[in-house]
XYZ file of N, CA and C in Angstrom:
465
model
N 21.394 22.898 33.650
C 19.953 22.796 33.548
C 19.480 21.606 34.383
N 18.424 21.806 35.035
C 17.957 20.581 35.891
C 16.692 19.825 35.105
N 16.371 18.706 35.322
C 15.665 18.497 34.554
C 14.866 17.794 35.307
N 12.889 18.513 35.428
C 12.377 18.389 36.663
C 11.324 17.795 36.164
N 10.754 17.093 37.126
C 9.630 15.716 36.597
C 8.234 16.538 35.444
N 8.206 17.651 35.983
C 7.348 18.457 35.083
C 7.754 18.622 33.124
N 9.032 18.850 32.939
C 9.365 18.924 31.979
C 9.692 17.721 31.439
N 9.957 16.496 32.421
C 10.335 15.304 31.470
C 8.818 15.113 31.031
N 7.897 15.163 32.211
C 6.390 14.740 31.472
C 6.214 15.237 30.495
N 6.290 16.557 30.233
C 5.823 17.405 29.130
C 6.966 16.955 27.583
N 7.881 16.653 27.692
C 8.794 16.233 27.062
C 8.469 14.429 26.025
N 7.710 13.675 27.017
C 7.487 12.874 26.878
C 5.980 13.097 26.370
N 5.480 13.164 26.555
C 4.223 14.190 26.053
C 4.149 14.312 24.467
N 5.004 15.618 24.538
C 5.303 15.962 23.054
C 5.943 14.884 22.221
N 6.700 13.857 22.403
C 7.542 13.067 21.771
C 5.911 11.863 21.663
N 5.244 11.726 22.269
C 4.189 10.716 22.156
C 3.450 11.165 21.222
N 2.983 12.157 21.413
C 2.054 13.536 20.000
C 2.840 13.188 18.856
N 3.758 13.073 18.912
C 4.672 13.014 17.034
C 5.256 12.144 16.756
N 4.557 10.751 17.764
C 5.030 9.378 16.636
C 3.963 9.188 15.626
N 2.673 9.169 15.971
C 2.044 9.153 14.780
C 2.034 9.891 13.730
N 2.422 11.443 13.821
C 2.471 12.020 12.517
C 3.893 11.703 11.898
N 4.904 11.270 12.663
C 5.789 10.814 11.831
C 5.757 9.610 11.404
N 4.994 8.613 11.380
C 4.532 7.377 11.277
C 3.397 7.981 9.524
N 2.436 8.644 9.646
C 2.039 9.235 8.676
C 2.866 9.657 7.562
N 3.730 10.456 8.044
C 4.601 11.226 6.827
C 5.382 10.260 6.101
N 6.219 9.272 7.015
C 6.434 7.919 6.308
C 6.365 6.968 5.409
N 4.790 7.008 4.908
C 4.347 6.388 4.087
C 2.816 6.129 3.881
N 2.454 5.713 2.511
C 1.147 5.462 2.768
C -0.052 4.762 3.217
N -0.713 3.980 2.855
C -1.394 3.342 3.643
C -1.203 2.300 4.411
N -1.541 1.511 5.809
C -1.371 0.707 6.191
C -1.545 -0.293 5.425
N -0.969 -2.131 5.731
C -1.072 -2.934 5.360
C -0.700 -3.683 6.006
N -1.033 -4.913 6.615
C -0.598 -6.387 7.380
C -0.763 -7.629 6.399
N 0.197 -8.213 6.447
C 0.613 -9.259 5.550
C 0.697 -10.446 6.649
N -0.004 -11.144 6.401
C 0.002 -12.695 6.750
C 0.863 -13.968 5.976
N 2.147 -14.482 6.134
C 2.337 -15.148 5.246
C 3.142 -15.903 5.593
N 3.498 -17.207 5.440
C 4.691 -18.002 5.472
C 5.757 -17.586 5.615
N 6.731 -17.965 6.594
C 8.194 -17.226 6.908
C 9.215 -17.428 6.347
N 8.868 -18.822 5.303
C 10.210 -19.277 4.242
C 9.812 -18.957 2.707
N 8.892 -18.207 2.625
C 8.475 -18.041 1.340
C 8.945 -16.324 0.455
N 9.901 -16.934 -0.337
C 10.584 -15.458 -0.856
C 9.615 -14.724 -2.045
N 8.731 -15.283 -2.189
C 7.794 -14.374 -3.524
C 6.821 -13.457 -2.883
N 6.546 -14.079 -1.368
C 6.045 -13.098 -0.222
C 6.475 -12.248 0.056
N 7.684 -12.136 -0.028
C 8.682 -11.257 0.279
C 9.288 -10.554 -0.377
N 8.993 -10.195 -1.572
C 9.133 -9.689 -3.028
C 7.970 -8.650 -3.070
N 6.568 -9.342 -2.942
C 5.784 -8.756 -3.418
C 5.766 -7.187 -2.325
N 5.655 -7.955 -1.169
C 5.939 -7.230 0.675
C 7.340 -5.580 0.300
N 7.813 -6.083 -0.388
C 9.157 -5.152 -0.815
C 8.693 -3.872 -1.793
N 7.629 -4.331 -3.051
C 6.895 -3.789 -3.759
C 6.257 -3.089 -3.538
N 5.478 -3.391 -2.184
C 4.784 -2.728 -1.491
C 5.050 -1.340 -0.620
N 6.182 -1.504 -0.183
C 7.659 -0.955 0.514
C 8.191 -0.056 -0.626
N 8.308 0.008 -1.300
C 9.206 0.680 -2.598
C 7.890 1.751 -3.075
N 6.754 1.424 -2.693
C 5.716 2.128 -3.373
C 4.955 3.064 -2.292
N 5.991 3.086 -1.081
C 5.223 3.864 0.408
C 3.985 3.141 0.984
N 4.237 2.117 1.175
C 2.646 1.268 1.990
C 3.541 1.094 3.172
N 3.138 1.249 4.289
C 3.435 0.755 5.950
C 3.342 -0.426 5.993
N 3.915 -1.539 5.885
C 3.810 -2.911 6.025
C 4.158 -3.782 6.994
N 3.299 -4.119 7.409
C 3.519 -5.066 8.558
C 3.636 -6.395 8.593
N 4.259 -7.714 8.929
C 4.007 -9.079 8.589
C 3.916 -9.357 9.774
N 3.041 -10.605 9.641
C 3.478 -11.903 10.504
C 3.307 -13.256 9.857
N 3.883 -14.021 10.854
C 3.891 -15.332 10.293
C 2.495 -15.986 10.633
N 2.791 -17.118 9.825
C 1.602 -18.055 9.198
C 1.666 -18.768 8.363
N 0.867 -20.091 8.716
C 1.447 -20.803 7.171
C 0.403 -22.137 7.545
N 0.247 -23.220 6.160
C -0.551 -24.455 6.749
C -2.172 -23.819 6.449
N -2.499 -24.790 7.978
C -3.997 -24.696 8.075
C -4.942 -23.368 8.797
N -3.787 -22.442 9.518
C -3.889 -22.044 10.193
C -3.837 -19.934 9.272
N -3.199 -20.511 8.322
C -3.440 -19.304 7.274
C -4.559 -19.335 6.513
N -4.962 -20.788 5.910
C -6.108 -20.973 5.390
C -7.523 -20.776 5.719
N -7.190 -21.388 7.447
C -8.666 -20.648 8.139
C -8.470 -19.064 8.112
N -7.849 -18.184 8.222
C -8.267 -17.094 8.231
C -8.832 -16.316 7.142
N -7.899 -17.124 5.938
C -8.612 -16.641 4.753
C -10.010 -16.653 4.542
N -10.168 -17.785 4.581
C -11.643 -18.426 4.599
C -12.428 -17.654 5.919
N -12.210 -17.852 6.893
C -12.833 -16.986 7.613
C -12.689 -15.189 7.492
N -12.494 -14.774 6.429
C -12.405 -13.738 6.087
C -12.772 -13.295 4.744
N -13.455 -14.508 4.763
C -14.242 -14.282 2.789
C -13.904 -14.435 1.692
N -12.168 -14.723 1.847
C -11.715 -15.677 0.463
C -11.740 -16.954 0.041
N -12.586 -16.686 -0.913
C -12.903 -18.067 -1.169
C -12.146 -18.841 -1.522
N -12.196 -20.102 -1.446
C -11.145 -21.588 -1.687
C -10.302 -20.983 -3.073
N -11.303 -21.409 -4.318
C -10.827 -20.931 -5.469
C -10.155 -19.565 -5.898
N -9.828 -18.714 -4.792
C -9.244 -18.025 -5.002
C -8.000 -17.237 -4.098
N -7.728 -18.655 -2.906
C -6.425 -18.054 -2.458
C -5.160 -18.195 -2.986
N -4.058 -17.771 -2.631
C -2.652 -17.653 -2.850
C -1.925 -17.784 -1.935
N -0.908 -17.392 -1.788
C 0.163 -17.632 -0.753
C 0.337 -17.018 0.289
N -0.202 -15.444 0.498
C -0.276 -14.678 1.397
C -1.194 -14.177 1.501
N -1.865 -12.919 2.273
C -3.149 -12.412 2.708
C -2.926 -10.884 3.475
N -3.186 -9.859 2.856
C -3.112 -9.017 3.382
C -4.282 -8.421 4.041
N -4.518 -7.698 4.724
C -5.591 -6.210 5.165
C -5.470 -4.947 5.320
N -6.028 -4.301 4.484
C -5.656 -2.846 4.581
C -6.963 -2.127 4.014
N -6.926 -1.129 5.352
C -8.549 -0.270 5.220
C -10.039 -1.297 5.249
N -10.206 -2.325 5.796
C -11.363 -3.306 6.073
C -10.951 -4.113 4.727
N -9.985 -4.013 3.972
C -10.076 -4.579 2.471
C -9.301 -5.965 2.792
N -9.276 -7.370 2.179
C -8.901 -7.899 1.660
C -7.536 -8.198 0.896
N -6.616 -8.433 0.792
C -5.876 -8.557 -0.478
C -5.132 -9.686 -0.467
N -5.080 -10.831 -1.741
C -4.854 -12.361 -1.627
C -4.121 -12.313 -2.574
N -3.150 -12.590 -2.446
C -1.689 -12.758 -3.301
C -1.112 -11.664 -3.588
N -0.674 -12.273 -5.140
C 0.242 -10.869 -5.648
C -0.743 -10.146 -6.436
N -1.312 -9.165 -5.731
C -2.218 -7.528 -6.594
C -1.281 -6.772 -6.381
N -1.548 -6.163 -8.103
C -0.369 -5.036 -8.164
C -1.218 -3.848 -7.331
N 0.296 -3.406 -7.296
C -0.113 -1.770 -6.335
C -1.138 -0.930 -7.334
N -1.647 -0.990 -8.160
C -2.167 0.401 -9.008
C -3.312 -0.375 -8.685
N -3.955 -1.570 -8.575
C -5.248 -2.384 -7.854
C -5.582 -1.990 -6.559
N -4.490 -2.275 -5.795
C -4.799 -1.609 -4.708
C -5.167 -0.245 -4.157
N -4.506 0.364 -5.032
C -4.736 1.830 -4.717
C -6.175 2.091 -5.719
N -6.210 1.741 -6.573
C -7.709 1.511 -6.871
C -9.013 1.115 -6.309
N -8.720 0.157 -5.362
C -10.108 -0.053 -4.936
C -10.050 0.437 -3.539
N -8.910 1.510 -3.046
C -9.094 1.683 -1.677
C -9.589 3.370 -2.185
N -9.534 3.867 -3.670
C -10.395 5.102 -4.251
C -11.650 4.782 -4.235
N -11.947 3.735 -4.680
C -13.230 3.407 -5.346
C -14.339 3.059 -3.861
N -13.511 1.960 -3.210
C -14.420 1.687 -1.975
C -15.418 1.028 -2.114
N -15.156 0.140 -3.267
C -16.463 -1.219 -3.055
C -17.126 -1.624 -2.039
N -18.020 -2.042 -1.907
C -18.875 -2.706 -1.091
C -18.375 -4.131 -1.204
N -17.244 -4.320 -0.964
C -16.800 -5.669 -1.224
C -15.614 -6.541 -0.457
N -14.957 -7.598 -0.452
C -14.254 -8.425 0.740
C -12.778 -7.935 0.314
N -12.475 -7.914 -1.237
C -11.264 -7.080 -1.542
C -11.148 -8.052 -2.720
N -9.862 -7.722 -2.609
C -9.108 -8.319 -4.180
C -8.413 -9.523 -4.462
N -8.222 -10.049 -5.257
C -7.264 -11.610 -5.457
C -6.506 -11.935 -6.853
N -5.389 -12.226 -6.165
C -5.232 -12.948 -7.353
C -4.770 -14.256 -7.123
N -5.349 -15.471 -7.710
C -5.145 -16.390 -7.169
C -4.257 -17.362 -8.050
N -3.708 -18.447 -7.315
C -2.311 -19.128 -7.484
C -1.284 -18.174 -7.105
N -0.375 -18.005 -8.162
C 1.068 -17.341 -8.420
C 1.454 -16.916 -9.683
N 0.329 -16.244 -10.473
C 0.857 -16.553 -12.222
C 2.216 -15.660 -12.113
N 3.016 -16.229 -13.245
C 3.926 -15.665 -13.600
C 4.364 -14.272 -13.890
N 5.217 -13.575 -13.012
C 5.073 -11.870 -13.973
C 4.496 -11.117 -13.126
N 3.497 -11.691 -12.233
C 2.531 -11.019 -11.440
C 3.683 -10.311 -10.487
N 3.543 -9.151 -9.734
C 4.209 -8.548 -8.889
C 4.675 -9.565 -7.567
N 6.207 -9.680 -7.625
C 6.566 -10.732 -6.646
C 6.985 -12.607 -7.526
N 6.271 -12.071 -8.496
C 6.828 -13.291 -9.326
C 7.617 -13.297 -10.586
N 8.637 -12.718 -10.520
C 9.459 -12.605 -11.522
C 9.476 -11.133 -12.026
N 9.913 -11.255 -13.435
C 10.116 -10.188 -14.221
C 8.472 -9.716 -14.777
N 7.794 -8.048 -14.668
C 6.223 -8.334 -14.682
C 6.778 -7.367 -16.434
N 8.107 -7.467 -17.074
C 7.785 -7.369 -18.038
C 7.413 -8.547 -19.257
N 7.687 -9.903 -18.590
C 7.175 -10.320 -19.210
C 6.303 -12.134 -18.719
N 5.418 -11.330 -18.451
C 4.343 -12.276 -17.666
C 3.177 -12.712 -18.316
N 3.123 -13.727 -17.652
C 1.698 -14.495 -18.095
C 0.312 -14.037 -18.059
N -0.526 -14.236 -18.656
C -1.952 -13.307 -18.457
C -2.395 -13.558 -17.176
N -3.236 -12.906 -16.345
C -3.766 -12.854 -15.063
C -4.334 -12.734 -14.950
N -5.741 -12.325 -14.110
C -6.700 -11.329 -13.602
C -6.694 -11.075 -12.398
N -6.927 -9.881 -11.830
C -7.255 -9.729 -10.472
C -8.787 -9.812 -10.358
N -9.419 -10.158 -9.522
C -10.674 -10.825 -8.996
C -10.958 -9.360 -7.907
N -12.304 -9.019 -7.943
C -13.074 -8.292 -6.788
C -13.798 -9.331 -6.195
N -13.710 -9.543 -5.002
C -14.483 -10.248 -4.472
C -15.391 -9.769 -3.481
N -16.607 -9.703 -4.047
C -17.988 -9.304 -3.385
C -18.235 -10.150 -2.032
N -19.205 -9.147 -1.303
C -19.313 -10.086 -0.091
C -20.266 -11.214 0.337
N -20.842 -11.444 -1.271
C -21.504 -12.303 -1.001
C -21.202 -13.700 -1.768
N -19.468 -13.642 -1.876
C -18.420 -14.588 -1.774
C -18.661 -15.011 -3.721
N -19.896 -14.112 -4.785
C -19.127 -14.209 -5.739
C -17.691 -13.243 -6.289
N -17.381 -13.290 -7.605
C -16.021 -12.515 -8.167
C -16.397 -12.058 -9.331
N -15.771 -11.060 -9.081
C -15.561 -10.695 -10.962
C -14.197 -9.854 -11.490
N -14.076 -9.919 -12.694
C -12.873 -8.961 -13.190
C -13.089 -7.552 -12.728
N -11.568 -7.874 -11.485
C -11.369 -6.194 -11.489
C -10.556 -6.044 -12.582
N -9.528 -6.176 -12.909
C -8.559 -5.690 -14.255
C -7.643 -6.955 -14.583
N -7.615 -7.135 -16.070
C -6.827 -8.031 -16.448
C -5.851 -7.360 -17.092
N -4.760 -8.547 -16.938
C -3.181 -8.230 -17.325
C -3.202 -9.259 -18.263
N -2.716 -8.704 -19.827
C -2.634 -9.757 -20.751
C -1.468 -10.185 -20.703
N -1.005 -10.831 -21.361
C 0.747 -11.759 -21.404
C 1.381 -10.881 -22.335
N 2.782 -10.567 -21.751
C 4.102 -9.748 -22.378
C 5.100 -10.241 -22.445
């Protein structure tokens, strides 16, 4: 068989057409993670994410230089954490469990996204979440107040 510039194009072609749907079938929604490169609870939660079909992407970041983006992206002081995701125009600041996320990317607030801020204990990425400390995840509106999206009591 010869293999003639016509068919490699077309070959190449077709193989370009079906990275994205195999990129689709893969998993579910996108996600980019911003986070410190020595930090393993980032990398826990990032795994969680992974285990639950989210496309995850990282890069590094860390310092002052993670903080401005937060902030320049509508999370407020009082409510960052250690990492920073985006997925679907949304927000997401720390460890939010996956059933949050997939919640407000149903729901579709009019809003900057979700938080949970510090590291409480238990929270997804921080230990054992059978038995964790109380929490809340935060909606954060875009006009930089919050409120209870769902609280997690202590177990």
């Amino acid at each position: 068989m010869i293999l003639t510039r016509r068919a490699m194009m077309a070959a190449t072609a077709s193989f370009a057409a079906s990275v994205p749907l195999a990129a689709a079938a893969q998993g579910g929604p996108a996600i980019h993670v911003l986070k410190d490169p020595n930090c393993g609870c980032c990398t826990a939660w990032i795994e969680i994410l992974r285990k639950e079909g989210f496309n995850v992407t990282t890069e590094r970041s860390f310092g002052t230089l993670l903080m401005r983006h937060k902030l320049d992206n509508g999370i407020p002081q009082n409510m960052t954490s250690c990492h920073t995701g985006e997925i679907e125009g949304y927000m997401i600041e720390g460890h939010v469990p996956v059933a949050d996320i997939r919640k407000l990317l149903s729901e579709r607030p009019d809003a900057v996204g979700l938080a949970v801020p510090g590291m409480p204990y238990g929270s997804p990425g921080m230990g054992p979440e059978d038995g964790h400390e109380a929490y809340d995840v935060f909606l954060i509106r875009k006009d930089g107040g919050t409120e209870v999206f769902t609280r997690y009591e202590a177990a």
